[in-house]
PDB file of C-alpha atoms in Angstrom:
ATOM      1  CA  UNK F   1       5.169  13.739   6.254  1.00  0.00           C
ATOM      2  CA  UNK F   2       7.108  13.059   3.248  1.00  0.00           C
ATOM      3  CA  UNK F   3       5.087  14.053   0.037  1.00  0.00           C
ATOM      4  CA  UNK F   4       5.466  11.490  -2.945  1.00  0.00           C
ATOM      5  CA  UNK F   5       4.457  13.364  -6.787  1.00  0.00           C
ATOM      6  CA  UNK F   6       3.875  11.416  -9.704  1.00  0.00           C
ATOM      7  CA  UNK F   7       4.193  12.420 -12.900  1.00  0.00           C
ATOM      8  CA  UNK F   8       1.716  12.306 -15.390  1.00  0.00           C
ATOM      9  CA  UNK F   9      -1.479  11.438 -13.558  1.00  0.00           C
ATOM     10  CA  UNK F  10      -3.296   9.965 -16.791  1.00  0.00           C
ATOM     11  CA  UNK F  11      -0.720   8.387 -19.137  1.00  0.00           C
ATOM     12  CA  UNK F  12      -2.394   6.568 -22.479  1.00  0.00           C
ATOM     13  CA  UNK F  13      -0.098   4.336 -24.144  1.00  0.00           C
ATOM     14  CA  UNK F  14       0.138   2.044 -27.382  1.00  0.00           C
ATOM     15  CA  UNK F  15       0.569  -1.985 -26.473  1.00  0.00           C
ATOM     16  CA  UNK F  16       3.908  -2.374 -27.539  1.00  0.00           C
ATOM     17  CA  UNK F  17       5.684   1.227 -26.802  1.00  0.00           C
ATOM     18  CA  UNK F  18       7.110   2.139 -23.830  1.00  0.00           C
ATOM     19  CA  UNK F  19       6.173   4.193 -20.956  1.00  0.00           C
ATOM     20  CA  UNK F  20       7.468   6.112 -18.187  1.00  0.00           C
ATOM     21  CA  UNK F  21       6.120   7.124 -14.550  1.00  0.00           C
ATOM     22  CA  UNK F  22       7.876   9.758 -12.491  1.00  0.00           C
ATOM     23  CA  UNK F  23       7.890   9.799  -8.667  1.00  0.00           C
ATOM     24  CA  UNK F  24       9.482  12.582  -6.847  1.00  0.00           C
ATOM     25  CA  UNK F  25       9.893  12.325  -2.739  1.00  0.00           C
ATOM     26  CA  UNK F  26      10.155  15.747  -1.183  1.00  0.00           C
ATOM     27  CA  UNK F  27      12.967  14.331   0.659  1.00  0.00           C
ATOM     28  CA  UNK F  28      15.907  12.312   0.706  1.00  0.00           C
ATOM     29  CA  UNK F  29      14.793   8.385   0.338  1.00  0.00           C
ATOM     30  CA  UNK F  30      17.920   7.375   1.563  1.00  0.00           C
ATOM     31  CA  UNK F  31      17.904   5.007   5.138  1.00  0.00           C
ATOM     32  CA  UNK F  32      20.747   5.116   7.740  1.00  0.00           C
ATOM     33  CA  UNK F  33      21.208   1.275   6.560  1.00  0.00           C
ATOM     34  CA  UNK F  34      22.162   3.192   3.060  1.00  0.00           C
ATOM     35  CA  UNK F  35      19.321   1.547   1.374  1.00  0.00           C
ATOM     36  CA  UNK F  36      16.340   3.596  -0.163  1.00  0.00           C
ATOM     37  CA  UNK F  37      12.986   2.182   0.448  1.00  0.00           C
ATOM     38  CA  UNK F  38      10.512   3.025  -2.759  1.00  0.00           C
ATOM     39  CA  UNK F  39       8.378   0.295  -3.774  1.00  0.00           C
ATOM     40  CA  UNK F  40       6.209   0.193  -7.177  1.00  0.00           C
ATOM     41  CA  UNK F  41       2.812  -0.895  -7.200  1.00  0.00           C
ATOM     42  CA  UNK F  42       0.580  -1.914  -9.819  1.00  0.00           C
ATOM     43  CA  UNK F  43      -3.639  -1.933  -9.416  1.00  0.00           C
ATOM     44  CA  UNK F  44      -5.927  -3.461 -11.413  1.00  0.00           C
ATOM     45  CA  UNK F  45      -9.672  -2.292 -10.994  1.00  0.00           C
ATOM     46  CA  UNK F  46     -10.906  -4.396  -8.041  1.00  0.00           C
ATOM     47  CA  UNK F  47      -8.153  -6.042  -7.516  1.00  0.00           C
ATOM     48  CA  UNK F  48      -5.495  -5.616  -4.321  1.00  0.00           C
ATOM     49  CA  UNK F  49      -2.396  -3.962  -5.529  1.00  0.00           C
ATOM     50  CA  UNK F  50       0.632  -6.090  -6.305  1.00  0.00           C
ATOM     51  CA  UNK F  51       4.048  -4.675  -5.616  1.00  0.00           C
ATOM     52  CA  UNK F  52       6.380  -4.885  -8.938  1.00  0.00           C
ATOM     53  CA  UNK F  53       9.455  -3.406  -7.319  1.00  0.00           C
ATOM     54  CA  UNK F  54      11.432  -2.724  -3.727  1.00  0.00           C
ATOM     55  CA  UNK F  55      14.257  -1.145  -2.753  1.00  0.00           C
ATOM     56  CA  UNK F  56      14.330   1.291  -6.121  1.00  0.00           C
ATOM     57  CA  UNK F  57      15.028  -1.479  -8.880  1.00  0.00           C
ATOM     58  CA  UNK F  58      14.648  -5.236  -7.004  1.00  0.00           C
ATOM     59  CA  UNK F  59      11.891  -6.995  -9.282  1.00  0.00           C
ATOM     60  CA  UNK F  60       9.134  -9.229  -7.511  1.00  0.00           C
ATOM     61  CA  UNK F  61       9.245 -12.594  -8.334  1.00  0.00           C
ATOM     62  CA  UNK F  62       6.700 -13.142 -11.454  1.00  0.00           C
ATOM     63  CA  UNK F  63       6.962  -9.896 -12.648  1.00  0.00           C
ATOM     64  CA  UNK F  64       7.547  -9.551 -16.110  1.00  0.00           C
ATOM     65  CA  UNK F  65      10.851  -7.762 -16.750  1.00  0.00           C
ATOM     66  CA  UNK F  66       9.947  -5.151 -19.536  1.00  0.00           C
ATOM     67  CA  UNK F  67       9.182  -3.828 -15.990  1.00  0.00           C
ATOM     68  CA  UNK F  68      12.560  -1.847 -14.641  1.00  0.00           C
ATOM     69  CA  UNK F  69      12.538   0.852 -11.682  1.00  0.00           C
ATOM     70  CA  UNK F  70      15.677   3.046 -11.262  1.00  0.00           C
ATOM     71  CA  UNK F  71      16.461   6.689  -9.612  1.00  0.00           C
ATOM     72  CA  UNK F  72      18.210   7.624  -6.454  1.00  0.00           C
ATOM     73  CA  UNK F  73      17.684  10.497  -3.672  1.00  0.00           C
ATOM     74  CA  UNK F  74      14.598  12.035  -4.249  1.00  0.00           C
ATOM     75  CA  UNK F  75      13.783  11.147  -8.064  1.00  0.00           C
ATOM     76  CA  UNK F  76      13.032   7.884  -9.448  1.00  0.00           C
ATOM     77  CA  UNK F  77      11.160   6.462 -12.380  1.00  0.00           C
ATOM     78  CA  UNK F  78       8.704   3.288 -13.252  1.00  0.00           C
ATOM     79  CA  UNK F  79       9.888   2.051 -17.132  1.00  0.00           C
ATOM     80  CA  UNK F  80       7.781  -0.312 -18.950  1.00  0.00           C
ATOM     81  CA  UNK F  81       9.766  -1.182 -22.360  1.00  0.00           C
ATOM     82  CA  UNK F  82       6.627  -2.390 -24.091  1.00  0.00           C
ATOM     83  CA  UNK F  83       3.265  -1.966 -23.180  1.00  0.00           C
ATOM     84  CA  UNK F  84       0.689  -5.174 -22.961  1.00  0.00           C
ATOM     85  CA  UNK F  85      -2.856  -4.975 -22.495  1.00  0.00           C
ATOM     86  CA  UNK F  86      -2.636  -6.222 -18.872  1.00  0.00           C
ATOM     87  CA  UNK F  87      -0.373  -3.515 -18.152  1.00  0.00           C
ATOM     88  CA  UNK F  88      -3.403  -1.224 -17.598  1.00  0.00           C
ATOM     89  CA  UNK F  89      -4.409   0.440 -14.199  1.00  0.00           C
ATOM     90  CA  UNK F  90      -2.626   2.324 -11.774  1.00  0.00           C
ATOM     91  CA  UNK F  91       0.670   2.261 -10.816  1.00  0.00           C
ATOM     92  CA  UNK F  92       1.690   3.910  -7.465  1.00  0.00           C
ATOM     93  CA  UNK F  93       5.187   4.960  -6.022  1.00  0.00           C
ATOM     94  CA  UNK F  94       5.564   4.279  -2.224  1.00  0.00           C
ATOM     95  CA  UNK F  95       8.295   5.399   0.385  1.00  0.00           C
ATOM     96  CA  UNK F  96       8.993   3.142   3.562  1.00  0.00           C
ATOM     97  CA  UNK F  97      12.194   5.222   4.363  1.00  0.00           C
ATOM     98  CA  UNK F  98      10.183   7.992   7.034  1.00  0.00           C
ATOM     99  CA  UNK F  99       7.571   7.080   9.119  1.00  0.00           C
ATOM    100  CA  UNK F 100       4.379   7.674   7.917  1.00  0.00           C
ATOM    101  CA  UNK F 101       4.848   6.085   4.675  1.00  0.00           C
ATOM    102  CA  UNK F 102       3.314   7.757   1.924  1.00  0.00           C
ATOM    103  CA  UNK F 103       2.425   6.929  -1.285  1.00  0.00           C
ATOM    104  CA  UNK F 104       2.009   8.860  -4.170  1.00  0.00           C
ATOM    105  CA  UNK F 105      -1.263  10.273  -5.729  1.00  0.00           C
ATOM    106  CA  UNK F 106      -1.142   7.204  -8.453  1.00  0.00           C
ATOM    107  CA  UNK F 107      -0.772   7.233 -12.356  1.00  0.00           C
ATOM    108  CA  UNK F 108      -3.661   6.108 -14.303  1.00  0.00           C
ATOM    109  CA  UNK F 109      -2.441   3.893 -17.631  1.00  0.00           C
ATOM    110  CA  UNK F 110      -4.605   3.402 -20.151  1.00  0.00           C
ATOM    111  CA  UNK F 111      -4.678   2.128 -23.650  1.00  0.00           C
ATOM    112  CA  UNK F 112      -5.195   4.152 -26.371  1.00  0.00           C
TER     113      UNK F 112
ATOM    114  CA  UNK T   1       1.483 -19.918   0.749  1.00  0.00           C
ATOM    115  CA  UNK T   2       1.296 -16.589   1.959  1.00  0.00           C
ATOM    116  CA  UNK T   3      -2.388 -15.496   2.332  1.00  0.00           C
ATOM    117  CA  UNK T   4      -4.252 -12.977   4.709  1.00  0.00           C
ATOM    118  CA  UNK T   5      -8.140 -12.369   4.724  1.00  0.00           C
ATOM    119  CA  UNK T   6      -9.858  -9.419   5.690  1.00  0.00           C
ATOM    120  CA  UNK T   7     -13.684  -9.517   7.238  1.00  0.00           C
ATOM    121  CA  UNK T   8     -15.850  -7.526   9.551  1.00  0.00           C
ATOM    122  CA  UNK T   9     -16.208  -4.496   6.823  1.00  0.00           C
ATOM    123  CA  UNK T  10     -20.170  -3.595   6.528  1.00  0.00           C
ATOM    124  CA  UNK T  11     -22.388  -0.441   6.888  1.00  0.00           C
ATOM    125  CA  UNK T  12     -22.150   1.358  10.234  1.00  0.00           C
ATOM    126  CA  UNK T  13     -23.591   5.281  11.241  1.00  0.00           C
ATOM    127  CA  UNK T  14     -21.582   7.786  11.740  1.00  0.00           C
ATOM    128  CA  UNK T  15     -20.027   7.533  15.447  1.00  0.00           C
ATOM    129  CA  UNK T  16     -20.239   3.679  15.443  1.00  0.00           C
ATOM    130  CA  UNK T  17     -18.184   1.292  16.151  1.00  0.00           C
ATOM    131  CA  UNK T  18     -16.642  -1.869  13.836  1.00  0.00           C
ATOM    132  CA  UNK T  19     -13.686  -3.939  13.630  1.00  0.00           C
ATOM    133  CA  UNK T  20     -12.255  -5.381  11.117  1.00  0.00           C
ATOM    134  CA  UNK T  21     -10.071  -8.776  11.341  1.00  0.00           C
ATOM    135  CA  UNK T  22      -7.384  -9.862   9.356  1.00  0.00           C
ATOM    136  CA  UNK T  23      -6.239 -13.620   9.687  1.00  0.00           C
ATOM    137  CA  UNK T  24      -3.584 -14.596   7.967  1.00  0.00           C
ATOM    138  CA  UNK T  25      -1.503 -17.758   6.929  1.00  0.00           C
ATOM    139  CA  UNK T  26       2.010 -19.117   5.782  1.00  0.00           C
ATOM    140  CA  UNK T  27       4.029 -16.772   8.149  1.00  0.00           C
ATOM    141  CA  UNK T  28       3.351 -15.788  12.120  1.00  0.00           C
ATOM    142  CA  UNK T  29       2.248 -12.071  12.310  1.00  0.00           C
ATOM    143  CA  UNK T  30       3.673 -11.385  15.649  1.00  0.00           C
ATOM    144  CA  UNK T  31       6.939 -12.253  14.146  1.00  0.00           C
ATOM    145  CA  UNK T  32       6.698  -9.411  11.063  1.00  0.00           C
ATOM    146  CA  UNK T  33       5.390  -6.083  11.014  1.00  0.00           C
ATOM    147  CA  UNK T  34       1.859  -5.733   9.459  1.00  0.00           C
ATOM    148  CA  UNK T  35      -0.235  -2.738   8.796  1.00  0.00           C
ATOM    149  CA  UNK T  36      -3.339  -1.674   7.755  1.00  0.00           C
ATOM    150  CA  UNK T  37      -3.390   0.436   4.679  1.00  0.00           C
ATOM    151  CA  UNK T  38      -7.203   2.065   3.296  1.00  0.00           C
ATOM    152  CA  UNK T  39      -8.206   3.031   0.091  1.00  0.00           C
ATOM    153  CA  UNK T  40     -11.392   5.782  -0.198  1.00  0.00           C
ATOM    154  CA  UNK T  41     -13.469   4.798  -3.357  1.00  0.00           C
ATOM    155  CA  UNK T  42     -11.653   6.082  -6.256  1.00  0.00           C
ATOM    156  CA  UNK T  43      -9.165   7.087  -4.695  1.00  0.00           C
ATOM    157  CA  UNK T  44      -5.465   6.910  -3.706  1.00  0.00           C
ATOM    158  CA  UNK T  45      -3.905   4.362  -1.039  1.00  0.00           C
ATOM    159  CA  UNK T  46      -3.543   5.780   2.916  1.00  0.00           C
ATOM    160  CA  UNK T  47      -1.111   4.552   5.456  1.00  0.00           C
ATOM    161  CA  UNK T  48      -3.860   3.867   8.532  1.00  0.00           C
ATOM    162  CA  UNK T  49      -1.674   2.031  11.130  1.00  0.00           C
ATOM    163  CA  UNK T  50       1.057  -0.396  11.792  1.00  0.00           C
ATOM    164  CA  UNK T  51       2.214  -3.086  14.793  1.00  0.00           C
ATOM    165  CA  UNK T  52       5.820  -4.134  15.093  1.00  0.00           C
ATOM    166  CA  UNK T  53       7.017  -7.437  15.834  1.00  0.00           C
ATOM    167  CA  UNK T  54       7.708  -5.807  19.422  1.00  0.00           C
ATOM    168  CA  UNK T  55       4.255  -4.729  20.047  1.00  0.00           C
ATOM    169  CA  UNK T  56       4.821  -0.808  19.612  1.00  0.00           C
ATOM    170  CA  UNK T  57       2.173   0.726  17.487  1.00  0.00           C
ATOM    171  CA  UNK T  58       1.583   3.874  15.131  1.00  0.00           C
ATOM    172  CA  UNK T  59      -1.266   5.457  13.436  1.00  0.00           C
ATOM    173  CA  UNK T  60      -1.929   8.199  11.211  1.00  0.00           C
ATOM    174  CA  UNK T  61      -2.830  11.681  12.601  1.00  0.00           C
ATOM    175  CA  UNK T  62      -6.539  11.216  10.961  1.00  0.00           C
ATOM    176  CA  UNK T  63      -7.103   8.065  13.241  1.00  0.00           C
ATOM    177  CA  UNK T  64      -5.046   8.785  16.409  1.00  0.00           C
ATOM    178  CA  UNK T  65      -6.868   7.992  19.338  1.00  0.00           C
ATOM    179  CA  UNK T  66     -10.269   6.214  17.335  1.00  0.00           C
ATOM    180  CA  UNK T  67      -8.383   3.275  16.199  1.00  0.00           C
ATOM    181  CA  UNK T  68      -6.466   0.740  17.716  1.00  0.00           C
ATOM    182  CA  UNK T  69      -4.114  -1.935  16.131  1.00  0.00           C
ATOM    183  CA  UNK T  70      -3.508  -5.514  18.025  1.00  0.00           C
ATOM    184  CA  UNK T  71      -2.818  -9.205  17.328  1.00  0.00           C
ATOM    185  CA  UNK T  72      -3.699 -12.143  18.813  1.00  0.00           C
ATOM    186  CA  UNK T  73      -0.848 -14.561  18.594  1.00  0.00           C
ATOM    187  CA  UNK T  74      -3.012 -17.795  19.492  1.00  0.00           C
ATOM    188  CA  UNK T  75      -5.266 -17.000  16.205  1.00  0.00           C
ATOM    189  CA  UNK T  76      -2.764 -15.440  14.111  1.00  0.00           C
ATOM    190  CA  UNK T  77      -4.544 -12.541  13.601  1.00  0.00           C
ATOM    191  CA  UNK T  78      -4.632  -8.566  13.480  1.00  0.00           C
ATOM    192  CA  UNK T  79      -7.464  -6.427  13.855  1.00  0.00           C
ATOM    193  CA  UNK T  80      -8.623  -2.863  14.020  1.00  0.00           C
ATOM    194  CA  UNK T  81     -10.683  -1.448  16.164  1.00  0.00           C
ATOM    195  CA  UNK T  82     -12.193   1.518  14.998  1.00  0.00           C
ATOM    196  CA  UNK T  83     -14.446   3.594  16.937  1.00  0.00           C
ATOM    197  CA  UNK T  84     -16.234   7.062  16.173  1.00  0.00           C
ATOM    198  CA  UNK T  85     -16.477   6.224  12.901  1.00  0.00           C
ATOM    199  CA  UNK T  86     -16.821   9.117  10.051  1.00  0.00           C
ATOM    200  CA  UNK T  87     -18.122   9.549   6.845  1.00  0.00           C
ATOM    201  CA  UNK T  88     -14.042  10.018   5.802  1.00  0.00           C
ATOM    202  CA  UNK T  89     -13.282   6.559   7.033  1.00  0.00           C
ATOM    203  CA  UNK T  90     -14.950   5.158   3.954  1.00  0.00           C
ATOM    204  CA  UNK T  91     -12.906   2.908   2.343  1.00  0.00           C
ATOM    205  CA  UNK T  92     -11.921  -0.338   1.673  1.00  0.00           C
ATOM    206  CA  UNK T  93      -9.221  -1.518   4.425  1.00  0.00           C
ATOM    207  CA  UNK T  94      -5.975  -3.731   3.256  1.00  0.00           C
ATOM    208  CA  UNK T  95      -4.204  -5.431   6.018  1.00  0.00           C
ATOM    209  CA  UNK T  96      -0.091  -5.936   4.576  1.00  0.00           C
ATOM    210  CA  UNK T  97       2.981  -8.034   5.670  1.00  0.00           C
ATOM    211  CA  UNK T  98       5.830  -6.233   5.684  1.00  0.00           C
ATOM    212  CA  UNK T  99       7.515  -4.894   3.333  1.00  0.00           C
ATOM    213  CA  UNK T 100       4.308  -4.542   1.275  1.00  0.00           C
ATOM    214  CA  UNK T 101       4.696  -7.411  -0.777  1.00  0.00           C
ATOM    215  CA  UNK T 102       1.776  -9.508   0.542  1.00  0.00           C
ATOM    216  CA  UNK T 103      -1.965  -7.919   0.637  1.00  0.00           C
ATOM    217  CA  UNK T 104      -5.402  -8.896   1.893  1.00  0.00           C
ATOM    218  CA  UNK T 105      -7.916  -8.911  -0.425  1.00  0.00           C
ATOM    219  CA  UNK T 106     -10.052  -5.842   1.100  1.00  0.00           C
ATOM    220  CA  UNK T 107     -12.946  -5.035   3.428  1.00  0.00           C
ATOM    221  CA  UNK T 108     -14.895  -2.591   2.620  1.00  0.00           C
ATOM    222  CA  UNK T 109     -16.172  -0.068   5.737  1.00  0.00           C
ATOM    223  CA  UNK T 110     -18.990   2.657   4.337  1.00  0.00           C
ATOM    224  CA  UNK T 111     -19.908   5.165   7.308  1.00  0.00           C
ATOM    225  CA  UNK T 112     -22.820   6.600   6.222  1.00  0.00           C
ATOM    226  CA  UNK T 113     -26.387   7.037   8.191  1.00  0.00           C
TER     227      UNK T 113
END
């Protein structure tokens, strides 16, 4: 199975700075179609988690866009430009390239 | 409006048997790919099992050959049957369109005696 690592685990921010997740696959993301399939999802505490991003960088409908995804391969990064207070949760990376699709262990984001 | 609702999630002893239904709206599930996707309290999101429009199904090593995946087309629905049930199948079970961009709300299945 592929293994998806996120980077930090815990990340405590400041509303209004911006903040950075990591997601590393340990293999190529890539499709035969030439897309790469890594989604971004966002959970708030009891809540079902909403996807924010497909396909690398393709933004949901309604989501706000201080929220950007980018990376190729096997590397690829969550930004949020500036933080709000509903940004908080956890944010998870997901790849839908190999069968079983994994997703990663989740990063934590917190206010500080 | 896309929506899909989860039930049949309760308390059930170790070995039992439960299934969980999924009935959804807005979109036919026999023509997309939907999956069921579990989350263990506090922790990280699992891959469980998946139909395609086709009918061919996949699970997860952990539930091969205790759970089965099927649809019926007449109620628009998916289920999971889950039998010998574990204290590791604790979670809260999301059934998802494809492409992940629509989720149930949850059902929560505790194994526990």
């Amino acid at each position: 199975d592929v293994v998806m690592t996120q980077s930090p685990l815990s990340l405590p921010v400041t509303l209004g700075q911006p903040a950075s997740i990591s997601c590393r696959s340990s293999r190529s993301l890539v499709y035969s179609d030439g897309n790469t399939y890594l989604n971004w999802f966002h959970q708030r505490p009891g809540q079902s988690p909403r996807r924010l991003i497909y396909k690398v960088s393709d933004r949901d409908s309604g989501v706000p866009d201080r929220f950007s995804g980018s990376g190729s391969g096997t590397d690829f990064t969550l930004k949020i430009s500036r933080v709000e207070a509903e940004d908080v949760g956890v944010y998870y990376c997901m790849q839908g390239t190999h069968w079983p699709q994994t997703f990663g262990q989740g990063t934590k984001v917190e206010i500080k | 409006e896309v929506q899909l609702v989860e039930s049949g999630g309760g308390l059930i002893q170790p070995g039992g048997s439960l299934r969980l239904s999924c009935a959804a709206s807005g979109f036919t599930v026999s023509s997309n790919y939907m999956s069921w996707i579990r989350q263990a309290p506090g922790k990280g999101l699992e891959w469980v099992s998946v139909i395609y429009s086709g009918g061919g199904t996949y699970y997860a090593d952990s539930v091969k050959g205790r759970f089965t995946i099927s649809r019926d087309i007449s109620k628009n629905t998916l289920y999971l049957q889950m039998n010998s049930l574990r204290a590791e199948d604790t979670a809260v079970y999301y059934c998802v369109r494809d492409g992940y961009k629509e989720w149930g709300q949850g059902t929560l299945v505790t194994v526990s005696s």
